[in-house]
Short mmCIF file of C-alpha atoms in Angstrom, two decimals:
data_model
loop_
_atom_site.label_atom_id
_atom_site.label_comp_id
_atom_site.label_asym_id
_atom_site.label_seq_id
_atom_site.Cartn_x
_atom_site.Cartn_y
_atom_site.Cartn_z
CA UNK A 14 35.42 22.90 -3.99
CA UNK A 15 37.22 19.57 -4.33
CA UNK A 16 35.31 18.25 -1.29
CA UNK A 17 32.01 19.19 -2.92
CA UNK A 18 33.02 17.33 -6.07
CA UNK A 19 33.89 14.22 -4.05
CA UNK A 20 30.58 14.35 -2.18
CA UNK A 21 28.65 14.87 -5.42
CA UNK A 22 30.45 11.92 -7.00
CA UNK A 23 29.64 9.67 -4.05
CA UNK A 24 25.98 10.67 -4.13
CA UNK A 25 25.82 10.05 -7.88
CA UNK A 26 27.42 6.62 -7.47
CA UNK A 27 24.98 5.80 -4.67
CA UNK A 28 22.05 6.86 -6.85
CA UNK A 29 23.24 4.67 -9.72
CA UNK A 30 23.64 1.75 -7.34
CA UNK A 31 20.02 1.99 -6.23
CA UNK A 32 18.72 1.13 -9.68
CA UNK A 33 21.59 -0.78 -11.20
CA UNK A 34 20.08 -4.20 -10.51
CA UNK A 35 19.11 -6.48 -13.39
CA UNK A 36 15.36 -6.14 -12.80
CA UNK A 37 15.43 -2.36 -13.01
CA UNK A 38 17.64 -2.48 -16.08
CA UNK A 39 15.23 -4.82 -17.86
CA UNK A 40 11.86 -3.52 -16.69
CA UNK A 41 12.62 0.05 -15.59
CA UNK A 42 10.79 2.85 -17.38
CA UNK A 43 12.67 6.02 -18.38
CA UNK A 44 13.06 8.53 -15.55
CA UNK A 45 10.37 11.14 -16.25
CA UNK A 46 10.44 12.90 -12.89
CA UNK A 47 11.23 16.27 -14.47
CA UNK A 48 8.24 15.89 -16.79
CA UNK A 49 6.05 14.99 -13.82
CA UNK A 50 7.03 18.25 -12.11
CA UNK A 51 5.77 20.13 -15.17
CA UNK A 52 2.31 18.65 -14.51
CA UNK A 53 2.09 20.60 -11.25
CA UNK A 54 1.61 23.78 -13.28
CA UNK A 55 -1.51 22.44 -14.99
CA UNK A 56 -5.07 22.41 -13.66
CA UNK A 57 -6.07 18.95 -12.42
CA UNK A 58 -9.19 19.01 -14.60
CA UNK A 59 -6.95 19.12 -17.69
CA UNK A 60 -4.97 16.01 -16.71
CA UNK A 61 -5.66 12.36 -17.45
CA UNK A 62 -5.87 9.76 -14.69
CA UNK A 63 -2.30 8.62 -15.42
CA UNK A 64 -1.06 12.22 -15.39
CA UNK A 65 -2.69 12.85 -12.02
CA UNK A 66 -0.94 9.70 -10.77
CA UNK A 67 2.40 10.87 -12.16
CA UNK A 68 1.95 14.31 -10.61
CA UNK A 69 1.55 12.78 -7.14
CA UNK A 70 4.92 11.06 -7.61
CA UNK A 71 6.51 14.51 -7.19
CA UNK A 72 5.67 14.02 -3.49
CA UNK A 73 7.79 10.83 -3.30
CA UNK A 74 10.77 12.71 -1.75
CA UNK A 75 13.18 9.84 -2.38
CA UNK A 76 14.77 8.42 -5.54
CA UNK A 77 12.54 5.92 -7.33
CA UNK A 78 12.05 4.08 -10.58
CA UNK A 79 8.87 2.89 -12.17
CA UNK A 80 8.84 -0.67 -13.46
CA UNK A 81 6.58 -2.11 -16.14
CA UNK A 82 6.61 -5.83 -15.50
CA UNK A 83 4.94 -8.17 -18.01
CA UNK A 84 2.97 -11.12 -16.62
CA UNK A 85 0.71 -13.74 -18.14
CA UNK A 86 -2.27 -11.69 -16.96
CA UNK A 87 -1.20 -8.24 -18.09
CA UNK A 88 1.34 -5.54 -17.25
CA UNK A 89 2.21 -4.67 -13.66
CA UNK A 90 3.25 -1.17 -12.62
CA UNK A 91 5.61 -1.02 -9.66
CA UNK A 92 7.38 1.88 -7.96
CA UNK A 93 10.70 0.75 -6.52
CA UNK A 94 12.86 2.72 -4.13
CA UNK A 95 15.49 2.19 -1.46
CA UNK A 96 18.90 0.49 -1.52
CA UNK A 97 19.23 -2.46 -3.90
CA UNK A 98 20.60 -4.64 -1.09
CA UNK A 99 18.00 -3.57 1.48
CA UNK A 100 15.56 -6.01 3.05
CA UNK A 101 12.41 -6.32 0.95
CA UNK A 102 9.23 -4.44 1.83
CA UNK A 103 6.20 -4.88 -0.47
CA UNK A 104 3.32 -2.37 -0.23
CA UNK A 105 -0.28 -3.16 -1.25
CA UNK A 106 -2.62 -0.17 -1.48
CA UNK A 107 -6.28 0.14 -0.58
CA UNK A 108 -9.47 0.25 -2.65
CA UNK A 109 -10.12 3.42 -4.68
CA UNK A 110 -6.40 4.09 -4.39
CA UNK A 111 -3.12 3.11 -6.00
CA UNK A 112 0.54 3.07 -5.01
CA UNK A 113 0.74 6.86 -4.79
CA UNK A 114 -1.13 6.61 -1.46
CA UNK A 115 2.25 5.71 0.10
CA UNK A 116 3.72 9.18 -0.50
CA UNK A 117 3.84 10.00 3.28
CA UNK A 118 5.63 6.73 4.07
CA UNK A 119 8.02 5.82 1.29
CA UNK A 120 10.92 8.12 2.22
CA UNK A 121 11.19 6.70 5.73
CA UNK A 122 10.57 3.09 4.69
CA UNK A 123 13.08 3.35 1.82
CA UNK A 124 15.91 4.53 4.05
CA UNK A 125 17.05 0.96 4.69
CA UNK A 126 14.57 -1.23 2.79
CA UNK A 127 14.08 -2.11 -0.86
CA UNK A 128 10.48 -1.00 -1.27
CA UNK A 129 8.16 -2.27 -4.00
CA UNK A 130 4.82 -0.43 -4.21
CA UNK A 131 2.61 -2.49 -6.53
CA UNK A 132 -0.48 -1.21 -8.34
CA UNK A 133 -3.23 -3.81 -8.00
CA UNK A 134 -4.11 -5.18 -11.42
CA UNK A 135 -7.86 -4.80 -10.73
CA UNK A 136 -7.45 -1.32 -9.24
CA UNK A 137 -7.32 2.19 -10.72
CA UNK A 138 -3.51 2.47 -10.94
CA UNK A 139 -1.20 1.87 -13.89
CA UNK A 140 -1.27 -1.95 -13.86
CA UNK A 141 -3.39 -3.24 -16.74
CA UNK A 142 -4.94 -6.73 -17.08
CA UNK A 143 -4.98 -8.30 -20.55
CA UNK A 144 -8.38 -9.96 -20.10
CA UNK A 145 -11.55 -9.52 -18.05
CA UNK A 146 -11.59 -11.22 -14.69
CA UNK A 147 -12.97 -10.62 -11.24
CA UNK A 148 -11.86 -13.57 -9.14
CA UNK A 149 -9.79 -13.60 -5.98
CA UNK A 150 -7.94 -16.66 -7.31
CA UNK A 151 -6.79 -14.60 -10.29
CA UNK A 152 -5.47 -11.82 -8.04
CA UNK A 153 -3.61 -14.24 -5.77
CA UNK A 154 -2.03 -16.04 -8.74
CA UNK A 155 -1.04 -12.73 -10.32
CA UNK A 156 0.63 -11.41 -7.15
CA UNK A 157 2.73 -14.52 -6.73
CA UNK A 158 3.74 -14.35 -10.39
CA UNK A 159 4.89 -10.78 -9.75
CA UNK A 160 6.81 -11.82 -6.62
CA UNK A 161 8.53 -14.58 -8.58
CA UNK A 162 9.45 -12.20 -11.41
CA UNK A 163 10.94 -9.81 -8.83
CA UNK A 164 12.84 -12.77 -7.35
CA UNK A 165 11.35 -12.16 -3.90
CA UNK A 166 11.70 -15.17 -1.62
CA UNK A 167 10.75 -14.09 1.94
CA UNK A 168 8.57 -11.00 1.81
CA UNK A 169 7.74 -8.41 4.43
CA UNK A 170 4.23 -7.64 3.19
CA UNK A 171 2.36 -4.44 4.07
CA UNK A 172 -1.32 -4.07 3.19
CA UNK A 173 -3.64 -1.11 3.84
CA UNK A 174 -7.44 -1.37 3.89
CA UNK A 175 -8.43 -3.72 1.03
CA UNK A 176 -4.72 -4.29 0.50
CA UNK A 177 -4.60 -5.71 4.03
CA UNK A 178 -7.39 -8.14 3.21
CA UNK A 179 -5.57 -9.19 0.03
CA UNK A 180 -2.26 -9.47 1.93
CA UNK A 181 -3.95 -11.80 4.43
CA UNK A 182 -5.21 -13.98 1.58
CA UNK A 183 -1.69 -14.14 0.16
CA UNK A 184 -0.26 -15.11 3.56
CA UNK A 185 -2.85 -17.88 3.89
CA UNK A 186 -2.23 -19.15 0.35
CA UNK A 187 1.58 -19.40 0.62
CA UNK A 188 2.74 -18.72 4.18
CA UNK A 189 6.25 -19.89 3.32
CA UNK A 190 6.65 -16.83 1.07
CA UNK A 191 5.78 -14.29 3.77
CA UNK A 192 8.38 -13.30 6.34
CA UNK A 193 6.24 -10.77 8.20
CA UNK A 194 2.71 -9.51 7.62
CA UNK A 195 1.78 -5.91 8.39
CA UNK A 196 -1.89 -4.90 8.31
CA UNK A 197 -2.80 -1.21 8.38
CA UNK A 198 -6.50 -0.84 9.16
CA UNK A 199 -7.37 -3.86 7.00
CA UNK A 200 -10.93 -3.77 5.68
CA UNK A 201 -13.30 -6.65 6.46
CA UNK A 202 -10.44 -8.76 7.78
CA UNK A 203 -10.93 -9.17 11.54
CA UNK A 204 -14.50 -7.92 12.01
CA UNK A 205 -17.53 -6.92 9.97
CA UNK A 206 -18.07 -3.28 9.12
CA UNK A 207 -20.49 -1.85 11.69
CA UNK A 208 -23.30 0.42 10.42
CA UNK A 209 -22.75 4.07 11.32
CA UNK A 210 -23.60 7.60 10.20
CA UNK A 211 -20.17 7.87 8.54
CA UNK A 212 -20.68 4.60 6.64
CA UNK A 213 -24.08 5.72 5.36
CA UNK A 214 -22.65 9.12 4.39
CA UNK A 215 -19.78 7.41 2.58
CA UNK A 216 -22.10 5.12 0.64
CA UNK A 217 -24.39 7.96 -0.40
CA UNK A 218 -21.44 10.01 -1.60
CA UNK A 219 -20.09 7.06 -3.62
CA UNK A 220 -23.25 7.02 -5.73
CA UNK A 221 -22.89 10.69 -6.70
CA UNK A 222 -19.46 12.13 -5.85
CA UNK A 223 -19.34 15.92 -6.10
CA UNK A 224 -16.36 18.16 -5.51
CA UNK A 225 -18.19 20.31 -2.96
CA UNK A 226 -18.88 17.26 -0.79
CA UNK A 227 -15.37 15.83 -1.02
CA UNK A 228 -14.06 17.27 2.25
CA UNK A 229 -16.96 15.80 4.22
CA UNK A 230 -16.35 12.44 2.54
CA UNK A 231 -12.65 12.54 3.39
CA UNK A 232 -13.51 13.41 6.98
CA UNK A 233 -15.20 10.00 7.33
CA UNK A 234 -11.88 8.37 6.42
CA UNK A 235 -9.26 10.72 7.86
CA UNK A 236 -8.81 12.47 11.19
CA UNK A 237 -6.64 15.11 9.55
CA UNK A 238 -8.02 16.07 6.14
CA UNK A 239 -5.87 19.22 6.11
CA UNK A 240 -2.81 17.00 6.32
CA UNK A 241 -3.56 15.29 2.99
CA UNK A 242 -1.67 16.82 0.07
CA UNK A 243 -3.94 18.60 -2.42
CA UNK A 244 -2.39 16.78 -5.39
CA UNK A 245 -3.38 13.47 -3.83
CA UNK A 246 -6.89 14.77 -3.10
CA UNK A 247 -7.25 15.76 -6.77
CA UNK A 248 -6.28 12.28 -7.87
CA UNK A 249 -8.46 10.59 -5.24
CA UNK A 250 -11.51 12.55 -6.40
CA UNK A 251 -10.90 11.59 -10.03
CA UNK A 252 -10.60 7.95 -9.00
CA UNK A 253 -13.80 7.76 -6.98
CA UNK A 254 -15.62 9.72 -9.71
CA UNK A 255 -14.59 7.45 -12.58
CA UNK A 256 -13.31 4.08 -11.35
CA UNK A 257 -15.50 0.99 -11.29
CA UNK A 258 -16.34 -0.63 -7.98
CA UNK A 259 -13.74 -3.21 -6.98
CA UNK A 260 -14.79 -6.63 -8.34
CA UNK A 261 -13.55 -8.14 -5.07
CA UNK A 262 -15.89 -6.08 -2.90
CA UNK A 263 -18.52 -8.81 -2.53
CA UNK A 264 -15.82 -11.36 -1.69
CA UNK A 265 -14.51 -9.35 1.23
CA UNK A 266 -15.54 -10.80 4.56
CA UNK A 267 -13.70 -11.41 7.84
CA UNK A 268 -11.56 -14.52 8.07
CA UNK A 269 -12.69 -17.26 10.41
CA UNK A 270 -10.80 -18.41 13.51
CA UNK A 271 -9.29 -21.43 11.79
CA UNK A 272 -7.85 -19.29 8.99
CA UNK A 273 -6.42 -16.62 11.28
CA UNK A 274 -4.87 -19.21 13.59
CA UNK A 275 -2.76 -20.51 10.69
CA UNK A 276 -1.01 -17.15 10.25
CA UNK A 277 2.14 -18.34 11.96
CA UNK A 278 4.44 -15.58 10.69
CA UNK A 279 4.84 -12.48 12.89
CA UNK A 280 1.90 -10.12 12.28
CA UNK A 281 1.59 -6.40 13.02
CA UNK A 282 -1.95 -5.04 13.13
CA UNK A 283 -2.58 -1.29 13.47
CA UNK A 284 -5.95 0.49 13.53
CA UNK A 285 -6.96 4.09 14.09
CA UNK A 286 -8.93 5.29 17.10
CA UNK A 287 -11.51 6.78 14.71
CA UNK A 288 -11.42 3.98 12.16
CA UNK A 289 -14.47 3.02 10.10
CA UNK A 290 -13.33 -0.58 9.68
CA UNK A 291 -11.61 -1.49 12.92
CA UNK A 292 -11.82 -0.81 16.64
CA UNK A 293 -10.86 -2.39 19.93
CA UNK A 294 -12.92 -5.46 19.02
CA UNK A 295 -10.66 -6.03 15.99
CA UNK A 296 -7.54 -5.69 18.13
CA UNK A 297 -8.92 -8.04 20.78
CA UNK A 298 -9.81 -10.69 18.20
CA UNK A 299 -6.40 -10.43 16.54
CA UNK A 300 -4.59 -10.89 19.86
CA UNK A 301 -6.83 -13.80 20.83
CA UNK A 302 -6.54 -15.81 17.61
CA UNK A 303 -3.38 -14.92 15.66
CA UNK A 304 -0.46 -16.80 17.25
CA UNK A 305 2.34 -14.28 16.66
CA UNK A 306 0.72 -10.86 16.88
CA UNK A 307 1.43 -7.27 17.82
CA UNK A 308 -1.80 -5.25 17.66
CA UNK A 309 -2.72 -1.78 18.83
CA UNK A 310 -4.84 1.31 18.29
CA UNK A 311 -3.07 4.42 16.96
CA UNK A 312 -4.43 7.61 18.48
CA UNK A 313 -5.38 10.56 16.30
CA UNK A 314 -6.10 8.48 13.23
CA UNK A 315 -9.00 7.51 11.03
CA UNK A 316 -9.06 4.77 8.41
CA UNK A 317 -6.27 6.56 6.48
CA UNK A 318 -3.83 5.52 9.18
CA UNK A 319 -0.71 5.68 7.00
CA UNK A 320 -1.49 9.34 6.23
CA UNK A 321 -3.01 10.60 9.48
CA UNK A 322 -0.16 9.27 11.64
CA UNK A 323 2.53 8.66 9.04
CA UNK A 324 5.53 9.15 11.36
CA UNK A 325 4.13 6.82 13.99
CA UNK A 326 3.17 4.16 11.45
CA UNK A 327 6.51 4.40 9.64
CA UNK A 328 8.41 3.92 12.89
CA UNK A 329 6.29 0.97 13.97
CA UNK A 330 6.75 -0.76 10.61
CA UNK A 331 10.51 -0.20 10.72
CA UNK A 332 10.79 -1.46 14.31
CA UNK A 333 8.62 -4.49 13.59
CA UNK A 334 10.60 -5.55 10.52
CA UNK A 335 13.84 -5.06 12.47
CA UNK A 336 12.87 -7.45 15.30
CA UNK A 337 14.58 -10.81 15.36
CA UNK A 338 13.43 -13.47 12.97
CA UNK A 339 12.42 -17.11 13.36
CA UNK A 340 10.67 -16.81 16.70
CA UNK A 341 9.38 -19.96 18.36
CA UNK A 342 5.60 -19.96 18.56
CA UNK A 343 5.75 -20.07 22.37
CA UNK A 344 7.86 -16.90 22.37
CA UNK A 345 5.88 -14.77 19.92
CA UNK A 346 3.46 -12.79 22.05
CA UNK A 347 6.09 -12.03 24.65
CA UNK A 348 8.74 -10.97 22.16
CA UNK A 349 7.49 -8.98 19.18
#
């Protein structure tokens, strides 16, 4: 019995240490995880968008705190997890998504990293702008204001889909702030979106999303729809049914050779073998132009690469971040 008490005390102390930093003390929201579990009992149709978001956090499977960070452009919602002294890992979600999309990844990534999952201020999550805007310059300025408020100096930045395109813009704007850049099936970043039956089907569905067509829609994005948690599917359907189109959509286009060649930090680029936005041509272009690149196709994955092959993606992110820092440019492609 005494051993159990000691173990329980150590675990409690460890838990307190995770969220005992000044930022969490100042900006941390009350722990409502028990209330979020109560939402599981309710029908999704009866829940608000924020409640559906909170319900998905019951899938987090690792201790976390939600932060509400004020900025000059509005409030920023951040989910923080992992040891307070762990190396920083910042996660940027995709379009028609929010930070809850990282539920299959956060437990593994938080084991040794301090993870900050940030809701995009122009997206459907819990971040809220305080004025109307639709410019890329606004988004870039806002992200760096958030990074400064979090006191993040050298960031390991992970972006999925549209989040990968935004992450690339951030790396181009202030490369000195980015330690490593990780792109998970980034949309419209390396190559243009090729017309296909799945693309046409996806566009048609976006104009009139219906619950009975949801599985077919998800099948254009995921190679393993059955592997997606139902609570996340419920939230995803609400988002695509009610959220406005991303104001950055018309700005999204592949970066030119000159831009990509200036990404001198180590870059990891992963795409699925059944990916709407990327294929071997994206990988080939990345390897040809980006100086310090590791790029590959992940088998058994669609565009939702961080869900379809979560274990593989988690391991590759962890291994990539763990590789030695400060590589000489001449060593990059032979080392990472």
